[in-house]
Short mmCIF file of C-alpha atoms in Angstrom, two decimals:
data_model
loop_
_atom_site.label_atom_id
_atom_site.label_comp_id
_atom_site.label_asym_id
_atom_site.label_seq_id
_atom_site.Cartn_x
_atom_site.Cartn_y
_atom_site.Cartn_z
CA MET A 6 121.44 125.17 102.89
CA LEU A 7 122.50 128.82 103.05
CA HIS A 8 124.76 130.05 100.27
CA ARG A 9 126.17 133.52 100.88
CA TYR A 10 127.33 135.86 98.16
CA LEU A 11 130.45 137.77 99.19
CA PRO A 12 131.10 140.75 96.88
CA MET A 13 134.62 141.79 96.06
CA THR A 14 136.40 144.41 98.12
CA GLU A 15 137.94 147.60 96.76
CA GLU A 16 141.32 145.92 97.05
CA ASP A 17 140.07 143.00 94.96
CA LYS A 18 138.86 145.39 92.27
CA GLN A 19 142.14 147.27 92.11
CA GLU A 20 144.10 144.04 91.90
CA MET A 21 142.00 142.84 88.97
CA LEU A 22 142.33 146.16 87.14
CA LYS A 23 146.10 146.09 87.62
CA THR A 24 146.27 142.49 86.35
CA ILE A 25 144.51 143.34 83.06
CA GLY A 26 146.50 146.54 82.67
CA VAL A 27 143.96 149.34 83.10
CA ALA A 28 143.84 152.07 85.72
CA SER A 29 140.06 152.40 86.22
CA ILE A 30 136.65 151.04 85.32
CA ASP A 31 136.15 153.96 82.92
CA GLU A 32 139.31 152.97 81.08
CA LEU A 33 138.04 149.41 80.89
CA PHE A 34 135.03 150.65 78.89
CA ALA A 35 136.93 153.24 76.86
CA ASP A 36 135.86 151.65 73.57
CA ILE A 37 132.19 152.47 74.28
CA PRO A 38 131.32 155.88 72.72
CA GLU A 39 130.67 158.59 75.28
CA GLN A 40 127.31 159.54 73.77
CA VAL A 41 125.82 156.11 74.52
CA ARG A 42 127.10 155.84 78.07
CA PHE A 43 124.70 156.32 80.95
CA ARG A 44 126.10 158.75 83.51
CA GLY A 45 123.11 159.07 85.84
CA GLU A 46 121.91 156.96 88.74
CA LEU A 47 120.12 153.71 87.96
CA ASN A 48 116.52 153.60 89.15
CA VAL A 49 117.07 150.73 91.60
CA LYS A 50 116.60 150.46 95.31
CA ARG A 51 119.53 151.33 97.53
CA ALA A 52 121.68 148.43 98.61
CA LYS A 53 120.59 146.77 101.84
CA SER A 54 122.56 145.08 104.55
CA GLU A 55 122.31 141.31 104.78
CA PRO A 56 119.96 141.37 107.83
CA GLU A 57 117.70 143.89 106.07
CA LEU A 58 117.65 141.79 102.91
CA TRP A 59 116.81 138.63 104.85
CA LYS A 60 113.85 140.38 106.49
CA GLU A 61 112.51 141.59 103.15
CA LEU A 62 112.89 138.23 101.40
CA SER A 63 111.41 136.37 104.38
CA ALA A 64 108.37 138.67 104.35
CA LEU A 65 107.87 137.95 100.66
CA ALA A 66 108.28 134.20 101.18
CA ASP A 67 105.76 134.22 104.02
CA LYS A 68 103.08 135.35 101.56
CA ASN A 69 103.22 131.93 99.91
CA ALA A 70 100.83 129.21 101.01
CA ASN A 71 103.28 126.37 101.59
CA ALA A 72 102.81 122.76 102.60
CA ARG A 73 104.60 123.23 105.93
CA GLN A 74 101.97 125.68 107.15
CA TYR A 75 98.96 124.51 105.11
CA VAL A 76 97.42 121.07 104.64
CA SER A 77 97.67 120.29 100.93
CA PHE A 78 95.25 118.25 98.83
CA LEU A 79 96.68 119.60 95.58
CA GLY A 80 98.37 117.16 93.20
CA ALA A 81 97.92 117.20 89.42
CA GLY A 82 101.51 116.14 88.79
CA VAL A 83 103.33 117.61 91.81
CA TYR A 84 102.81 115.95 95.18
CA ASP A 85 103.46 116.48 98.89
CA HIS A 86 105.35 113.32 99.89
CA TYR A 87 107.61 112.19 102.70
CA ILE A 88 111.30 112.85 102.02
CA PRO A 89 113.74 110.88 104.21
CA ALA A 90 116.19 113.15 106.06
CA VAL A 91 119.14 111.29 104.56
CA VAL A 92 118.28 112.66 101.09
CA ASP A 93 119.48 116.20 101.81
CA HIS A 94 122.43 114.85 103.81
CA VAL A 95 123.73 113.03 100.72
CA LEU A 96 122.76 115.71 98.20
CA MET A 97 124.67 118.42 100.02
CA ARG A 98 127.95 116.53 99.95
CA SER A 99 130.26 118.58 97.71
CA GLU A 100 131.18 115.49 95.64
CA PHE A 101 127.62 115.45 94.35
CA TYR A 102 126.41 119.01 94.82
CA THR A 103 129.21 120.58 92.77
CA ALA A 104 129.76 117.71 90.33
CA TYR A 105 129.70 118.35 86.58
CA THR A 106 129.04 115.89 83.77
CA PRO A 107 131.15 112.75 84.36
CA TYR A 108 133.04 112.86 81.07
CA GLN A 109 136.18 111.50 82.79
CA PRO A 110 135.08 108.22 84.33
CA GLU A 111 138.35 107.62 86.14
CA ILE A 112 137.60 110.54 88.48
CA SER A 113 133.77 110.32 88.43
CA GLN A 114 133.06 106.81 89.70
CA GLY A 115 130.83 107.98 92.56
CA GLU A 116 128.63 110.09 90.28
CA LEU A 117 128.49 107.36 87.64
CA GLN A 118 127.58 104.68 90.17
CA ALA A 119 124.79 106.86 91.58
CA ILE A 120 123.34 107.29 88.08
CA PHE A 121 123.73 103.56 87.37
CA GLU A 122 121.77 102.76 90.53
CA PHE A 123 119.08 105.24 89.45
CA GLN A 124 118.75 103.50 86.09
CA THR A 125 118.52 100.12 87.81
CA MET A 126 115.77 101.27 90.18
CA VAL A 127 113.75 102.76 87.32
CA CYS A 128 113.93 99.44 85.46
CA GLU A 129 112.78 97.55 88.56
CA LEU A 130 109.84 99.91 89.08
CA THR A 131 108.67 99.96 85.45
CA GLY A 132 109.42 96.37 84.42
CA MET A 133 111.55 97.60 81.53
CA ASP A 134 114.97 96.50 80.24
CA VAL A 135 116.94 99.74 80.01
CA ALA A 136 116.60 103.23 81.52
CA ASN A 137 118.63 106.36 80.82
CA SER A 138 120.28 108.63 83.36
CA SER A 139 117.19 110.90 83.59
CA MET A 140 115.46 113.68 81.67
CA TYR A 141 114.42 117.20 82.59
CA ASP A 142 110.92 116.22 83.79
CA GLY A 143 107.99 113.97 82.98
CA GLY A 144 106.60 116.18 80.21
CA THR A 145 109.79 116.42 78.19
CA ALA A 146 110.46 112.71 78.74
CA LEU A 147 107.08 111.95 77.18
CA ALA A 148 107.75 114.25 74.24
CA GLU A 149 111.09 112.52 73.63
CA ALA A 150 109.27 109.17 73.68
CA VAL A 151 106.96 110.42 70.93
CA LEU A 152 109.91 111.56 68.81
CA LEU A 153 111.66 108.20 69.30
CA SER A 154 108.48 106.40 68.23
CA ALA A 155 108.16 108.44 65.06
CA ALA A 156 111.81 107.94 64.14
CA HIS A 157 111.68 104.20 64.86
CA THR A 158 108.44 103.45 62.97
CA LYS A 159 108.96 106.05 60.20
CA ARG A 160 105.34 107.12 60.82
CA ARG A 161 103.94 110.61 61.44
CA LYS A 162 100.74 110.14 63.45
CA VAL A 163 100.55 110.11 67.25
CA LEU A 164 97.48 109.10 69.25
CA ILE A 165 97.43 110.50 72.77
CA SER A 166 94.70 110.05 75.34
CA ASN A 167 92.83 113.15 76.45
CA ALA A 168 93.24 111.77 79.97
CA VAL A 169 97.02 112.40 79.81
CA HIS A 170 98.21 115.39 81.86
CA PRO A 171 97.19 118.56 79.94
CA GLN A 172 100.64 120.11 80.29
CA TYR A 173 102.29 116.90 79.06
CA ARG A 174 100.04 117.05 76.00
CA GLU A 175 101.07 120.64 75.35
CA VAL A 176 104.76 119.73 75.53
CA VAL A 177 104.18 116.83 73.13
CA ARG A 178 102.45 119.16 70.66
CA THR A 179 105.31 121.65 70.88
CA TYR A 180 107.91 118.97 70.14
CA ALA A 181 105.75 117.37 67.44
CA ASN A 182 105.24 120.66 65.63
CA GLY A 183 108.93 120.97 64.85
CA GLN A 184 108.98 117.40 63.47
CA ARG A 185 105.73 117.92 61.55
CA LEU A 186 103.99 115.10 63.36
CA GLU A 187 100.21 114.84 63.56
CA VAL A 188 98.94 114.60 67.14
CA LYS A 189 95.39 113.38 67.59
CA GLU A 190 93.69 113.16 70.99
CA ILE A 191 91.51 110.20 71.96
CA PRO A 192 88.62 111.23 74.26
CA TYR A 193 88.01 109.71 77.66
CA ASN A 194 84.88 107.85 78.67
CA GLY A 195 84.08 107.27 82.32
CA GLY A 196 87.42 108.71 83.33
CA VAL A 197 89.59 106.44 81.16
CA THR A 198 90.58 106.35 77.50
CA ASP A 199 87.69 105.46 75.16
CA LEU A 200 88.85 102.15 73.69
CA GLU A 201 86.24 102.13 70.93
CA VAL A 202 87.47 105.44 69.58
CA LEU A 203 91.07 104.31 69.97
CA ALA A 204 90.42 101.13 68.00
CA ALA A 205 88.73 103.11 65.24
CA GLU A 206 91.68 105.53 64.99
CA MET A 207 94.36 102.84 64.85
CA GLY A 208 95.93 102.50 61.43
CA ASP A 209 99.16 101.70 59.63
CA ASP A 210 100.18 105.37 59.91
CA VAL A 211 100.19 105.47 63.75
CA ALA A 212 103.66 105.76 65.27
CA CYS A 213 102.58 105.35 68.87
CA VAL A 214 99.74 105.45 71.36
CA VAL A 215 100.29 107.45 74.55
CA ILE A 216 98.49 106.51 77.77
CA GLN A 217 98.98 107.76 81.34
CA TYR A 218 98.87 105.22 84.18
CA PRO A 219 97.32 106.30 86.52
CA ASN A 220 95.90 108.99 84.29
CA PHE A 221 95.42 112.69 85.04
CA PHE A 222 92.14 111.96 86.85
CA GLY A 223 93.86 109.37 89.03
CA GLN A 224 92.03 106.52 87.25
CA ILE A 225 93.76 103.25 86.40
CA GLU A 226 93.85 102.73 82.63
CA PRO A 227 93.23 99.17 81.30
CA LEU A 228 96.69 98.64 79.81
CA LYS A 229 96.04 94.95 79.19
CA ALA A 230 93.15 95.81 76.88
CA ILE A 231 95.00 98.65 75.14
CA GLU A 232 98.23 96.77 74.32
CA PRO A 233 96.83 94.46 71.57
CA LEU A 234 95.11 97.38 69.85
CA VAL A 235 98.48 99.13 69.59
CA HIS A 236 100.75 96.25 68.61
CA GLU A 237 98.31 94.81 66.08
CA LYS A 238 99.23 97.80 63.89
CA LYS A 239 102.95 97.53 64.80
CA SER A 240 102.78 100.86 66.63
CA LEU A 241 104.70 101.57 69.82
CA PHE A 242 102.96 101.56 73.19
CA VAL A 243 104.08 104.56 75.29
CA VAL A 244 103.03 104.80 78.94
CA ALA A 245 103.56 107.80 81.23
CA SER A 246 103.44 106.59 84.82
CA ASN A 247 103.68 107.91 88.37
CA PRO A 248 106.60 105.84 89.74
CA LEU A 249 105.14 105.71 93.25
CA ALA A 250 101.96 104.10 91.94
CA LEU A 251 104.12 101.28 90.56
CA GLY A 252 104.74 100.26 94.17
CA VAL A 253 101.27 98.65 94.10
CA LEU A 254 100.25 98.55 90.44
CA THR A 255 101.45 96.01 87.87
CA PRO A 256 104.31 97.74 86.02
CA PRO A 257 103.67 98.81 82.40
CA GLY A 258 106.49 96.58 81.20
CA GLU A 259 104.42 93.52 82.14
CA PHE A 260 101.60 94.82 79.95
CA GLY A 261 103.85 95.06 76.90
CA ALA A 262 104.73 98.75 76.99
CA ASP A 263 107.58 99.66 74.62
CA ILE A 264 108.49 102.94 76.33
CA VAL A 265 107.69 104.01 79.90
CA VAL A 266 108.34 107.56 81.07
CA GLY A 267 107.38 109.74 84.00
CA ASP A 268 108.48 112.13 86.71
CA MET A 269 110.47 111.05 89.76
CA GLN A 270 109.21 113.97 91.89
CA PRO A 271 107.30 111.64 94.29
CA PHE A 272 110.64 110.23 95.45
CA GLY A 273 112.86 112.65 97.35
CA ILE A 274 112.19 115.80 95.31
CA PRO A 275 110.32 118.70 97.00
CA MET A 276 107.37 120.36 95.28
CA GLN A 277 109.36 123.64 95.10
CA PHE A 278 106.74 125.53 93.06
CA GLY A 279 106.70 123.02 90.23
CA GLY A 280 110.37 122.39 89.56
CA PRO A 281 113.04 121.47 88.93
CA HIS A 282 112.07 117.84 88.60
CA CYS A 283 113.62 114.68 87.19
CA GLY A 284 112.10 112.71 84.35
CA TYR A 285 112.76 109.02 83.79
CA PHE A 286 112.87 107.19 80.45
CA ALA A 287 112.83 103.40 80.10
CA VAL A 288 112.55 101.12 77.07
CA LYS A 289 112.53 97.49 76.01
CA ALA A 290 115.87 96.14 74.76
CA PRO A 291 115.18 96.54 71.00
CA LEU A 292 114.98 100.34 71.46
CA MET A 293 118.09 100.58 73.63
CA ARG A 294 120.27 102.25 70.98
CA LYS A 295 117.63 104.87 70.26
CA ILE A 296 117.13 106.06 73.82
CA PRO A 297 117.82 109.82 74.22
CA GLY A 298 120.30 111.34 76.63
CA ARG A 299 122.91 109.47 78.63
CA LEU A 300 123.33 105.85 79.64
CA VAL A 301 125.73 104.69 82.33
CA GLY A 302 127.05 101.17 81.97
CA GLN A 303 128.86 98.80 84.31
CA THR A 304 132.17 97.29 83.22
CA THR A 305 135.53 96.14 84.58
CA ASP A 306 138.90 97.83 84.26
CA GLU A 307 142.11 96.17 83.05
CA GLU A 308 142.69 94.85 86.54
CA GLY A 309 139.25 93.29 86.74
CA ARG A 310 137.76 95.84 89.12
CA ARG A 311 134.14 96.91 88.83
CA GLY A 312 133.71 100.32 87.21
CA PHE A 313 131.20 102.61 85.52
CA VAL A 314 131.31 104.51 82.22
CA LEU A 315 129.08 106.55 79.93
CA THR A 316 128.01 104.26 77.11
CA LEU A 317 125.88 103.98 73.95
CA GLN A 318 125.93 107.71 73.33
CA ALA A 319 124.91 109.22 70.02
CA ARG A 320 124.49 112.78 71.19
CA GLU A 321 124.52 116.07 69.33
CA GLN A 322 127.62 117.31 71.15
CA HIS A 323 129.67 114.13 70.75
CA ILE A 324 131.67 112.62 67.91
CA ARG A 325 128.60 110.77 66.56
CA ARG A 326 126.45 113.89 66.66
CA ASP A 327 125.20 113.32 63.08
CA LYS A 328 123.54 110.14 64.37
CA ALA A 329 122.12 111.76 67.51
CA THR A 330 118.78 110.37 68.64
CA SER A 331 117.87 113.65 70.32
CA ASN A 332 119.23 117.13 70.91
CA ILE A 333 118.93 116.73 74.67
CA CYS A 334 122.44 117.05 76.06
CA SER A 335 121.91 116.96 79.80
CA ASN A 336 120.26 115.10 82.64
CA GLN A 337 119.02 115.93 86.12
CA ALA A 338 121.81 114.17 88.00
CA LEU A 339 121.27 115.85 91.39
CA ASN A 340 117.52 115.21 91.42
CA ALA A 341 118.08 111.70 90.09
CA LEU A 342 120.39 111.19 93.06
CA ALA A 343 117.67 112.50 95.39
CA ALA A 344 115.24 109.94 93.97
CA SER A 345 117.82 107.17 94.28
CA VAL A 346 118.60 108.01 97.91
CA ALA A 347 114.90 108.19 98.77
CA LEU A 348 114.23 104.83 97.11
CA SER A 349 117.22 103.29 98.86
CA ALA A 350 116.09 104.64 102.24
CA LEU A 351 112.54 103.36 101.74
CA GLY A 352 113.53 100.00 100.28
CA LYS A 353 111.17 97.66 98.42
CA ARG A 354 108.89 97.19 101.42
CA GLY A 355 108.88 100.92 102.18
CA VAL A 356 107.93 101.89 98.63
CA LYS A 357 105.06 99.40 98.65
CA GLU A 358 103.91 100.59 102.07
CA MET A 359 104.08 104.25 101.00
CA ALA A 360 102.10 103.53 97.83
CA THR A 361 99.53 101.51 99.78
CA MET A 362 99.04 104.37 102.26
CA ASN A 363 98.41 106.77 99.37
CA MET A 364 95.78 104.48 97.92
CA GLN A 365 94.05 103.70 101.21
CA LYS A 366 93.92 107.30 102.41
CA ALA A 367 92.63 108.55 99.06
CA HIS A 368 89.89 105.94 99.05
CA TYR A 369 88.94 106.89 102.60
CA ALA A 370 88.73 110.57 101.64
CA LYS A 371 86.58 109.87 98.59
CA SER A 372 84.26 107.64 100.61
CA GLU A 373 83.79 110.30 103.30
CA LEU A 374 83.15 113.02 100.73
CA GLN A 375 80.55 110.87 98.99
CA LYS A 376 78.77 110.46 102.34
CA ARG A 377 78.46 114.26 102.38
CA GLY A 378 76.90 114.27 98.92
CA LEU A 379 80.03 115.19 96.99
CA LEU A 380 79.94 112.61 94.21
CA SER A 381 82.48 111.71 91.55
CA PRO A 382 81.66 111.44 87.84
CA PHE A 383 84.07 108.50 87.59
CA ALA A 384 83.55 105.15 89.29
CA GLY A 385 86.58 103.09 88.25
CA PRO A 386 89.65 102.13 90.31
CA PHE A 387 92.07 104.94 91.18
CA PHE A 388 95.37 105.50 92.97
CA ASN A 389 95.82 108.63 95.14
CA GLU A 390 93.78 111.17 93.16
CA PHE A 391 90.09 111.37 92.38
CA VAL A 392 87.54 113.81 90.99
CA ILE A 393 84.60 115.30 92.90
CA ARG A 394 81.75 117.47 91.67
CA LEU A 395 81.03 120.73 93.52
CA ASN A 396 77.94 122.91 93.24
CA GLN A 397 79.89 126.15 92.81
CA PRO A 398 83.14 127.34 91.18
CA VAL A 399 86.24 125.50 92.40
CA ASP A 400 88.22 128.74 92.70
CA ASP A 401 85.67 130.15 95.14
CA VAL A 402 85.77 126.97 97.22
CA ASN A 403 89.56 126.92 97.25
CA ALA A 404 89.72 130.56 98.33
CA ARG A 405 87.61 129.75 101.39
CA LEU A 406 89.62 126.60 102.10
CA ARG A 407 92.83 128.64 102.16
CA GLN A 408 91.33 130.84 104.85
CA LYS A 409 91.00 127.63 106.89
CA GLY A 410 94.63 126.65 106.31
CA ILE A 411 93.87 124.12 103.57
CA ILE A 412 95.15 124.03 100.00
CA GLY A 413 92.33 122.51 97.99
CA GLY A 414 92.41 120.40 94.85
CA TYR A 415 93.00 121.28 91.22
CA ASN A 416 90.34 123.11 89.21
CA LEU A 417 89.66 120.77 86.28
CA GLY A 418 87.68 123.48 84.52
CA PHE A 419 91.00 125.05 83.50
CA ASP A 420 91.66 122.22 81.05
CA TYR A 421 88.34 120.41 80.65
CA PRO A 422 85.39 122.81 80.07
CA GLU A 423 82.98 119.91 80.49
CA LEU A 424 84.34 119.45 84.03
CA ALA A 425 83.63 122.94 85.31
CA ASN A 426 82.99 122.88 89.08
CA HIS A 427 84.96 119.64 89.34
CA MET A 428 87.97 119.32 91.65
CA LEU A 429 90.89 116.89 91.36
CA VAL A 430 91.83 115.91 94.92
CA ALA A 431 95.19 114.32 95.84
CA VAL A 432 95.73 112.47 99.13
CA THR A 433 99.25 111.33 99.99
CA GLU A 434 100.74 109.33 102.86
CA LEU A 435 101.47 112.58 104.73
CA ARG A 436 97.78 113.37 105.22
CA THR A 437 96.50 112.24 108.60
CA LYS A 438 92.98 111.03 109.30
CA GLU A 439 92.36 114.24 111.25
CA GLU A 440 93.46 116.38 108.29
CA ILE A 441 91.31 114.40 105.87
CA ASP A 442 88.30 114.66 108.17
CA ARG A 443 88.83 118.41 108.51
CA PHE A 444 89.01 118.76 104.73
CA VAL A 445 85.77 116.80 104.37
CA ASN A 446 84.03 118.89 107.01
CA GLU A 447 85.19 122.19 105.55
CA LEU A 448 84.17 121.13 102.08
CA GLY A 449 80.77 120.11 103.40
CA ASP A 450 78.19 119.94 100.67
CA GLY A 451 80.28 121.91 98.18
CA HIS A 452 79.81 125.32 99.86
CA ALA A 453 83.15 125.18 101.69
#
C-alpha cells in the first residue's frame, strides 16, 4: 500500500505560528543562544519532486536480490512461503491497520477477538494449554521462556542445544546476562542434540533445557527421548518450533514440553529482510499466570453476550507492575493477525498439505543433490531444510548462483567453524520441480 507524506503549506505554517503566539520560526527558537545557532546551508541533497524520488528509490530497491525475481533456497529462520491474497486485504482495513492496544474492550472487540483466535490456533498447533497474544519474534520469545523457567524453578543454569538457531542462542545469552544466569551449550552429534552429554549435564541446578524442533539444521530432534531426562531433575522442557512443521510433526505438547515458542513468519508474514516478525509463546496450564505479555480471554457481558477482554496481566506498566513476569509491554498484533488470517484461509487440511509439500520437495532436492555427489553430513529425518557439503567456499558458490538468478543456501561456516563449506538449503512449497532441478544442475558437483 502506498502511503504519501504531504508536507504543510506556507499557510499551514503561518496558522500554527499564529496559534502559539509567535511571528516567525526565528522567534520560536529565540531561547537558543545566537552563538550556537547554525546559519549556513545544511549539507544535504536538494529536495526532489515525488516522481524524481520514486525513480531514485526504485533504482536502489532494484539492487536487491528479491524472491520475486530470484529463486530462493535460503531459509535459516526466514522462509519464502505462500501468502493468501486475503491476508493483505484484511490487514489493510483501517480497523486493524491503525488500531492501538485494546485497553478499552468495549470499543476493541474486533481486535481482541482476532488476538483470541491467534492464541487458540497457536494452542492447536503446539498441543499446549495457553498461548499469549504474541511476542516480538522467535528469538525474544525463547529468551523470555528461559527467564520464566529460571524464575519458576529458582535455578540459575540453562542448558541449550548447540543445534538451536545461532541468533536465538545469542538473544538468550543477552537476556541471561542481565539475570546472571549460566548458559551452557550442549553439542550436537549427527545433526541432533547429543543426549549422552545432555544426560551428564543434567543436575538439580538446571532451570530448563532448550531444544529446537526441527533444529537449525532442519533435523528432527528426538523429543520423546529428551523429555524424561529433563523432568527427572524437575527442570522445565522448552521447545522452539517452526509452526508450519507442526502441520505434519507431533506437537511438542504431546511430548511433555512445558513451554513452546517460535516464530509465526511462515504463516502470512513476508520475509521483508528479516523483520518484523511475530513470536508465539505457549505453556502448560500450571505456568499460565507466569506467561509474559498479554493474554486475551473470552467472557460474557452482563447481558450474556460473548465478549473478549485482556486478562491475567501482571505487566510492568499496569497496576500490578511490582509482580510483573516480564518487562515486555507490547505484542505484534498486526503480524499476529496476518498469521491468523493465513491459517484461517489455509484451514487444517491446507496447513497439513502445505507442510507436506515442504517436506516432500526438500527430500526430493536432497536426493537429487546426493545423486550429483553432494552429500550431507547428517542422515536423520528432516523437515524442509538440510545440509550439504561443498568442495569450495559457500560464498563463492552463492555468488555464482546469484548470477544465474538463484539465491543459494545459508553458509554454515559463519556459525559453525567445523561446518565450513557446508550449505543449509531450504525448500518450501513455492519451489517448483523445474526450479529445484535447475538449482541441482547449477550446483553440479559443488563448483556451481
